[in-house]
Coordinates of C-alpha atoms and ligand atoms in Angstrom, one line a residue:
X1 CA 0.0 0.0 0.0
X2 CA 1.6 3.4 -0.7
X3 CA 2.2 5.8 1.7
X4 CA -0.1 8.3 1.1
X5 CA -3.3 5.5 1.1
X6 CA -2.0 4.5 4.6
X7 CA -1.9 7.7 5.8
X8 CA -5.1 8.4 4.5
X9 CA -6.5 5.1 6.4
X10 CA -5.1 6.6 9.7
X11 CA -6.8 9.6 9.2
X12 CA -10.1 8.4 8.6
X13 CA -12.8 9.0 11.4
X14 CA -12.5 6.2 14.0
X15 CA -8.7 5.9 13.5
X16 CA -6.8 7.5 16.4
X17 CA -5.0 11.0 15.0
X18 CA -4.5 13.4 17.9
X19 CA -1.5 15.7 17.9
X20 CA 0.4 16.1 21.1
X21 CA 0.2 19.1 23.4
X22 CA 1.4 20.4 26.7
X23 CA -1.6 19.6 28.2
X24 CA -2.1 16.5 26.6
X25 CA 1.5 15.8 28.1
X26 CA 1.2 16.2 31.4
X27 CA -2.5 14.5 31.4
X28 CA -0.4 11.1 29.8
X29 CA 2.2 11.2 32.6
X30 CA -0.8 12.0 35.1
X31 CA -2.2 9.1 33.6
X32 CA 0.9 7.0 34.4
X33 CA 0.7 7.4 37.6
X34 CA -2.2 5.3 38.3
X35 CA -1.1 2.6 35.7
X36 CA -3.5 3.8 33.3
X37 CA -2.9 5.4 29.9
X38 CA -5.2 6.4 27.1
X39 CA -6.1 4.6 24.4
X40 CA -5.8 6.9 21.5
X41 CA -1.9 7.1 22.0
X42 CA -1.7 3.2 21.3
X43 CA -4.4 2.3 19.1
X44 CA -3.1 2.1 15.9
X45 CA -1.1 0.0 17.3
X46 CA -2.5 -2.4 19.3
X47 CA -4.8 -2.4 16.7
X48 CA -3.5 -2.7 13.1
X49 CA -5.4 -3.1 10.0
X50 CA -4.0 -6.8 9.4
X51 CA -1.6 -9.2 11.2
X52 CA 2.0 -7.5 11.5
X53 CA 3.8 -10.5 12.2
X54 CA 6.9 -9.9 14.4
X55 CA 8.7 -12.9 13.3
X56 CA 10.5 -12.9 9.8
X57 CA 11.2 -15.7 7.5
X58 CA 14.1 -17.9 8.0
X59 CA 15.9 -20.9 6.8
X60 CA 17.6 -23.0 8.9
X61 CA 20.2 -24.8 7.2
X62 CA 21.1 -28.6 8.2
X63 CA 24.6 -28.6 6.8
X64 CA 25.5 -25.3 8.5
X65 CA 23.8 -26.4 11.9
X66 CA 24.8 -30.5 11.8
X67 CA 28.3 -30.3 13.0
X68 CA 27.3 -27.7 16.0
X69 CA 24.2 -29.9 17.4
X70 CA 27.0 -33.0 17.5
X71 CA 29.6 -30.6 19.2
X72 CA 27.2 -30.4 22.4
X73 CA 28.0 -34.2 22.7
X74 CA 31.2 -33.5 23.9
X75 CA 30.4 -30.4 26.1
X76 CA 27.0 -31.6 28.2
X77 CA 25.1 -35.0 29.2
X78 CA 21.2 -34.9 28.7
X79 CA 21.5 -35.4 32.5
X80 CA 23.2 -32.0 33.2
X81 CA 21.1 -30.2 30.6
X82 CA 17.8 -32.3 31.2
X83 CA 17.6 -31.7 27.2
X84 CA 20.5 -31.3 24.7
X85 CA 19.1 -29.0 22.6
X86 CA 19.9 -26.6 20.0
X87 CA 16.5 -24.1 19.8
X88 CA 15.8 -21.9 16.6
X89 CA 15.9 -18.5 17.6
X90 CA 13.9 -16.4 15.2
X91 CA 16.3 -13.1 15.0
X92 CA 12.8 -10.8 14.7
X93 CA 11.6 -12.3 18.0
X94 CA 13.1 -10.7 21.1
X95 CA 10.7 -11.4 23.6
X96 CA 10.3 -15.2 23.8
X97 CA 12.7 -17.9 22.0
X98 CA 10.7 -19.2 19.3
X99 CA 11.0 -20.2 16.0
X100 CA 8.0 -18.5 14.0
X101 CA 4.8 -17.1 15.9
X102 CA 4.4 -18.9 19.3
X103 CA 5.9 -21.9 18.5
X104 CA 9.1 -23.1 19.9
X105 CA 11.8 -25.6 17.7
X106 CA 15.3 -26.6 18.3
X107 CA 17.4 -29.8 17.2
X108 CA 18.2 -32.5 19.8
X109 CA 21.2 -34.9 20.0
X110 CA 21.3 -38.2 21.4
X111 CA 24.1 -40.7 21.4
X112 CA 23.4 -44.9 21.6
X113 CA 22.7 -45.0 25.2
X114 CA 21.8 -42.0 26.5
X115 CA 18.3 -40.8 27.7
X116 CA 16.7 -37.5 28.6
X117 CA 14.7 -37.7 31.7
X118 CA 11.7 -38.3 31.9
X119 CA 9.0 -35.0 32.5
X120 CA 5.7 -33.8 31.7
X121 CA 4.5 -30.3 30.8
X122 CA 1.5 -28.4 29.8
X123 CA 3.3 -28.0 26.6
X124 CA 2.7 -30.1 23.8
X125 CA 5.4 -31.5 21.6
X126 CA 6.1 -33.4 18.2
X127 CA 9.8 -35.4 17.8
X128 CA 10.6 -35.5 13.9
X129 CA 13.4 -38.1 13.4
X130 CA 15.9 -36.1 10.9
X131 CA 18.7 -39.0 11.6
X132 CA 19.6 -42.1 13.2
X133 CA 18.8 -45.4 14.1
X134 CA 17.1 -46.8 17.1
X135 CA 15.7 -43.6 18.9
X136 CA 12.4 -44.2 20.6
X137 CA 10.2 -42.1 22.9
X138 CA 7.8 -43.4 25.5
X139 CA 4.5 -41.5 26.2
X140 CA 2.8 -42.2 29.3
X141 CA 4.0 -45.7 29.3
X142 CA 3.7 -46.6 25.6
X143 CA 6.7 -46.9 23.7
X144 CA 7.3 -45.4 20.0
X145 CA 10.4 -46.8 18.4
X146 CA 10.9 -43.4 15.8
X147 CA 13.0 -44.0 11.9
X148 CA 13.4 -41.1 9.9
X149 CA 10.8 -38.5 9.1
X150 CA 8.8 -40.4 11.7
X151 CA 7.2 -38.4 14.5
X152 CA 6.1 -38.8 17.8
X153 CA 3.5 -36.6 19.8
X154 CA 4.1 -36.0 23.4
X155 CA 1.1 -34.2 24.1
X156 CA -0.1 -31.4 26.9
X157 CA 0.3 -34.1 30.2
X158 CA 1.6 -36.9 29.1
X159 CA 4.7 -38.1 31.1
X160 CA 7.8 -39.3 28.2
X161 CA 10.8 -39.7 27.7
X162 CA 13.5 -40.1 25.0
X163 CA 16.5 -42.4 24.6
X164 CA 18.4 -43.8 21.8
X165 CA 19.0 -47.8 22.1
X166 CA 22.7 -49.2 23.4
X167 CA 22.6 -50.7 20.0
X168 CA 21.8 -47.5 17.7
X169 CA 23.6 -44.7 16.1
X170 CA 23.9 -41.4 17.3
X171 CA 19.9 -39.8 16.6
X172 CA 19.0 -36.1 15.8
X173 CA 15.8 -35.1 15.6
X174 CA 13.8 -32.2 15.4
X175 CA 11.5 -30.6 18.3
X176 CA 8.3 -28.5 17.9
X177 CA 6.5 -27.4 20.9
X178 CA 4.0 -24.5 21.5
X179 CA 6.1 -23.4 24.7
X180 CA 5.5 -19.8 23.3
X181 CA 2.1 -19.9 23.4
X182 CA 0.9 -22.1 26.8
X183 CA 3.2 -19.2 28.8
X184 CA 1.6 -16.3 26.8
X185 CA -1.8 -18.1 28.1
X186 CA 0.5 -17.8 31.3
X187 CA -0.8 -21.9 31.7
X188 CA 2.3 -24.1 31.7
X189 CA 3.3 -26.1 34.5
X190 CA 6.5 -28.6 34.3
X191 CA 7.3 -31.5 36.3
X192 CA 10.0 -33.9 36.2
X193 CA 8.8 -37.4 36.8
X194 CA 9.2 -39.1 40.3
X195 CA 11.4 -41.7 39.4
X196 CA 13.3 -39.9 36.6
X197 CA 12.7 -42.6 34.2
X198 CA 9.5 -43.8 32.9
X199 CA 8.1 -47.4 32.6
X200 CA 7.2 -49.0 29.3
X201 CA 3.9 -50.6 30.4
X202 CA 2.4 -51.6 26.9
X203 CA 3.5 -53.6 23.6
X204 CA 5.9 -51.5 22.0
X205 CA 4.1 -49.4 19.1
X206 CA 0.9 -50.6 20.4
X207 CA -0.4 -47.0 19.8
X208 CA 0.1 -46.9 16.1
X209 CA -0.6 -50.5 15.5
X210 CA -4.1 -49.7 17.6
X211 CA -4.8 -46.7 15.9
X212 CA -3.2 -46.1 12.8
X213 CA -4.4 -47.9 10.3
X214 CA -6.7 -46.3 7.2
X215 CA -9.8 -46.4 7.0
X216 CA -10.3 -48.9 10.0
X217 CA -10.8 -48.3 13.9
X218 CA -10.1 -50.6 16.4
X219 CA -13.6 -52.9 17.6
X220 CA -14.5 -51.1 21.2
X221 CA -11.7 -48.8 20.9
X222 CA -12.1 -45.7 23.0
X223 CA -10.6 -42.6 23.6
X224 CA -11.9 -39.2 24.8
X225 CA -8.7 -36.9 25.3
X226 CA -8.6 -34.1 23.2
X227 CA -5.4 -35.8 21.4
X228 CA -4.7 -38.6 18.8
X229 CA -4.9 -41.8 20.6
X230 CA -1.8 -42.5 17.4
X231 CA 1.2 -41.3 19.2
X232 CA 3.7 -42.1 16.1
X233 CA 3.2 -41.2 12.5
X234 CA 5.2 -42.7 10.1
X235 CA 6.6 -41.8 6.7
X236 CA 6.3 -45.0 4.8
X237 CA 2.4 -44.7 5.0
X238 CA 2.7 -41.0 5.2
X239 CA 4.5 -41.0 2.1
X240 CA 2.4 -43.9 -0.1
X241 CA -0.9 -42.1 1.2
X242 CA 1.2 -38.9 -0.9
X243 CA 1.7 -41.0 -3.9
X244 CA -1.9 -42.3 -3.9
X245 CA -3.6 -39.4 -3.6
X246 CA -1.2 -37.3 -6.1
X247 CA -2.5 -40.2 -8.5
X248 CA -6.0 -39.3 -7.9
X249 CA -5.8 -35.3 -7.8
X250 CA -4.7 -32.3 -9.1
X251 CA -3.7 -31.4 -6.1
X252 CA -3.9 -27.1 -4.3
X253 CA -3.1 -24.3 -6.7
X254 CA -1.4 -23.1 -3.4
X255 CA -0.6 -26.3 -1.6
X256 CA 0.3 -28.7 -4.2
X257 CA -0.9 -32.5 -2.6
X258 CA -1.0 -31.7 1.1
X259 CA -2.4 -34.2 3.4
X260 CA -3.4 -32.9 6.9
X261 CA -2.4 -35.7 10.3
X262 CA -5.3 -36.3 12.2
X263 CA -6.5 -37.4 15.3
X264 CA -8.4 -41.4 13.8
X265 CA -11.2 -40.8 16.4
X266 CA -12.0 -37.5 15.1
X267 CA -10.5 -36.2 12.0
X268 CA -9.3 -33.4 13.5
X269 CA -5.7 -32.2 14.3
X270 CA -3.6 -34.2 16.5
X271 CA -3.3 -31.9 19.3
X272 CA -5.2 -29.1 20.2
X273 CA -2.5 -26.8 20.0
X274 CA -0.4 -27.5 17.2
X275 CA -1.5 -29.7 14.2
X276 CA 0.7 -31.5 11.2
X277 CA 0.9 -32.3 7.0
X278 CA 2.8 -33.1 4.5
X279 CA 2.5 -32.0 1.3
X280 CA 4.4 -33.0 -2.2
X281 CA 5.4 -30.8 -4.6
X282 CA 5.5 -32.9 -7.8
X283 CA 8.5 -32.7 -10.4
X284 CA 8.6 -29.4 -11.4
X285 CA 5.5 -27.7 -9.2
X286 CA 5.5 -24.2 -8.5
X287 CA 2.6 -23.4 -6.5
X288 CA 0.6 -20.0 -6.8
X289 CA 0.9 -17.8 -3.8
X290 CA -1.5 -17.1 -0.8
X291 CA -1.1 -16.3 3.0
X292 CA -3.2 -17.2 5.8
X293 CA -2.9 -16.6 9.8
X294 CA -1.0 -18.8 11.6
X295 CA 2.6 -19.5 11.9
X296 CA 4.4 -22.7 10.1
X297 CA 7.2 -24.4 10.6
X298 CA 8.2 -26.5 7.9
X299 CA 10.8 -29.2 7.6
X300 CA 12.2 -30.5 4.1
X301 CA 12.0 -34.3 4.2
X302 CA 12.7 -34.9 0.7
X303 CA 14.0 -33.3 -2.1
X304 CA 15.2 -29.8 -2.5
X305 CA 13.2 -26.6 -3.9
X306 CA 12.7 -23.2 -3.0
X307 CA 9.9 -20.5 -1.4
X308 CA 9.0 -17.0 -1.7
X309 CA 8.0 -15.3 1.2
X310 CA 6.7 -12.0 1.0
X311 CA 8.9 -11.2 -2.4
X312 CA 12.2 -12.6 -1.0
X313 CA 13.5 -16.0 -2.7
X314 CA 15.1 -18.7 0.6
X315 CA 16.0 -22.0 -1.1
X316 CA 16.1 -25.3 0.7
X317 CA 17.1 -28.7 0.6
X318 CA 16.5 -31.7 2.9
X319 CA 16.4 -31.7 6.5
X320 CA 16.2 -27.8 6.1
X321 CA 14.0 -26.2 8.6
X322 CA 12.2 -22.9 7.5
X323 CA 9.2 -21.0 8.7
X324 CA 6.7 -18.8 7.6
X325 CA 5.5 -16.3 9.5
X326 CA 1.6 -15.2 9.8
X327 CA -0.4 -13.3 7.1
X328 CA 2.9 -13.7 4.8
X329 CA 2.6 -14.3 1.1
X330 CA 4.6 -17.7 0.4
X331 CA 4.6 -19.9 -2.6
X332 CA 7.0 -23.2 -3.2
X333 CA 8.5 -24.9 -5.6
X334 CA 10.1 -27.9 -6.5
X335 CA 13.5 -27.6 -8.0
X336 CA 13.7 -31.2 -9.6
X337 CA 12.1 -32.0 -12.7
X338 CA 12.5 -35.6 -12.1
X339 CA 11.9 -36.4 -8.3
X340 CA 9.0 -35.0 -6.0
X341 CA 10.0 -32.6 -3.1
X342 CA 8.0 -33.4 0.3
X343 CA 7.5 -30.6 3.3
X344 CA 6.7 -31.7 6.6
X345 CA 4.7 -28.8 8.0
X346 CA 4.3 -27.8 11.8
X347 CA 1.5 -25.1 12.4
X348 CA -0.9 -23.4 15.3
X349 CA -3.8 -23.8 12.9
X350 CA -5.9 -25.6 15.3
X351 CA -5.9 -23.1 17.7
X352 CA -6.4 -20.5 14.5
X353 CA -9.6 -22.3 14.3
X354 CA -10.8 -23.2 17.3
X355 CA -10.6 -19.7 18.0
X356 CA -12.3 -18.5 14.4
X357 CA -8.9 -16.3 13.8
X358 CA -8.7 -18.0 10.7
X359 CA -8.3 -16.4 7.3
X360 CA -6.9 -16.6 3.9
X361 CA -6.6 -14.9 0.9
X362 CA -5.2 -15.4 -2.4
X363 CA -2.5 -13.6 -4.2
X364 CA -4.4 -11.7 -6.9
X365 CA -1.8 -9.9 -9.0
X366 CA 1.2 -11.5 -11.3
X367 CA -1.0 -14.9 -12.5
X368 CA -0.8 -15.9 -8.6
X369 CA 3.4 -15.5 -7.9
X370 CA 4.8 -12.9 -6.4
X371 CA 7.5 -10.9 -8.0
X372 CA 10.8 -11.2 -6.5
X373 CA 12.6 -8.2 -5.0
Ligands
LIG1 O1 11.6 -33.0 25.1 O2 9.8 -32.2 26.1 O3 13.4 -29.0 22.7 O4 10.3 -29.8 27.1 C1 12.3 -28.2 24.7 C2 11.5 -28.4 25.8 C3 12.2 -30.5 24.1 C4 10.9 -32.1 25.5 C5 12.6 -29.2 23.8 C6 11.0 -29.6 26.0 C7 11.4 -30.7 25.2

């Protein structure tokens, strides 16, 4: 918008525009004094005409960050540091450390052997295995064993705990939890778990086996939490389900072939907080561009491509981590002609939703793409 049109906005009836005086002066600092202040000095901006997101796009590269996540092996245990992890920082973010809106990220190490201990929080969490063999979580006494581009939900209350086998390789994975967002609600209580380990109680993948299979729910099954009773989602189905469907559509102007993780006993998101998709950008997609509210967090499990937010080009390749922030114009595409590209996403559009925040809109000028600056 130029300028002169926002200015113009501002100074239409209804839109704070008062000049400062003397008197008006000394009434604000009168004001003060009882730990009030008037409104008319702030509304603009505690009020703006659309989201002004204070988080800014960023790529996260694997091959820059890889060797520095390992280097904490040497320098602390998961004991001392309850969890070795490496948290994106979002550099437009100064208030809270998180990687895009309200959500929190970082990159955890684990050698064979080693375990974090064992905790609950009002937080909730997804694990999404970047490498590594024979890392496995267990959530409130089920345990997931977790391959790559697998991903394991440790949801608001649930005890669990993480560990890589005697017999695996050293495991990094990614971490996205909605820390951010449970202390703005000013609602998140940790504690760490009596015993500091957790028991496996159940068959291990029992949860998945139960509960993930398509199109069919277990006889008597039942389950009432406001989570997906499947703890683990993995990218074998994840990835055929892609392949089918990409068969069978022609996919999102804006999205490509996206598939949304749900809870099986609802349809709905698997947490309440923080919901899940992968999408597949076939050989050679370039998606049109759109925004919407809500902040995502997305994670390259295959391929290699680039984005445009808001004008500005980021390119990507696997394991990259790169987010974008809400109400920002993005658009993706695939850089191979020959091989899909596949983006895990991590988002807050459940609670978008459940709080009817949520809103879209297409990119209307340029055939759909933004022009890059
Ligand atoms: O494993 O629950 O990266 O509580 C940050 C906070 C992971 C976890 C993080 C956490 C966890």
């Amino acid at each position: 918008m130029t300028k002169e049109r926002e200015n113009h906005r501002e100074n239409v009836a209804g839109r704070a525009n008062v000049e400062d005086t003397p008197e008006l002066l000394a009434y604000y600092k009168d004001l003060e004094k009882y730990d009030t202040g008037a409104l008319w000095t702030v509304a603009n901006k505690i009020e703006p005409w659309e989201p002004v997101s204070q988080s800014v796009p960023v790529v996260w590269r694997y091959d820059d960050l890889r060797a520095h996540v390992l280097r904490s092996v040497d320098l602390v245990t998961p004991e001392k540091a309850g969890r070795r992890v490496i948290y994106l920082n979002n550099p437009g973010r100064t208030d809270v450390s998180a990687a895009v809106g309200w959500i929190y990220a970082g990159l955890q190490v684990m050698n064979p052997g080693e375990k974090a201990t064992a905790h609950r929080h009002s937080a909730s969490a997804i694990r999404f295995i970047m490498e590594g063999e024979g890392a496995y979580t267990v959530v409130d006494g089920h345990k997931m064993t977790l391959g790559r581009n697998d991903f394991v939900l440790t949801p608001n209350g649930t005890w669990h705990e993480h560990a890589v086998e005697e017999s695996g390789t050293p495991c990094i994975w990614q971490d996205g939890l909605d820390i951010p967002f449970v202390n703005a609600m000013e609602a998140n209580f940790f504690e760490v778990h009596p015993d500091l380990s957790e028991p496996v109680t159940y068959p291990v993948n029992d949860m998945t086996k139960t509960w993930g299979n398509a199109g069919l729910t277990p006889s008597g099954g039942d389950w009432t939490k406001g989570y997906s009773p499947m703890f683990k989602y993995e990218w074998e189905p994840t990835y055929e389900a892609l392949t089918k469907y990409a068969s069978a559509t022609d996919g999102s102007p804006f999205d490509g072939v996206l598939m949304e993780y749900v809870n099986p006993t609802t349809n709905g998101p698997v947490m309440q907080t923080m919901g899940a998709s992968m999408q597949m950008l076939r050989p050679g997609e370039h998606t049109k561009a759109h925004r919407h509210t809500g902040s995502y967090l997305y994670h390259v499990a295959k391929g290699s491509g680039h984005s445009v937010i808001n004008g500005k080009r980021y390119d990507w390749s696997e394991r990259d981590i790169f987010c974008v922030p809400s109400w920002a114009w993005h658009e993706h595409a695939n850089g191979s002609d020959t091989e899909d590209a596949c983006l895990f996403c991590l988002n807050d559009l459940p609670v978008m939703r459940a709080m009817g925040l949520y809103r879209e809109q297409a990119f209307g000028e340029n055939d759909g793409n933004q022009p890059i600056g």
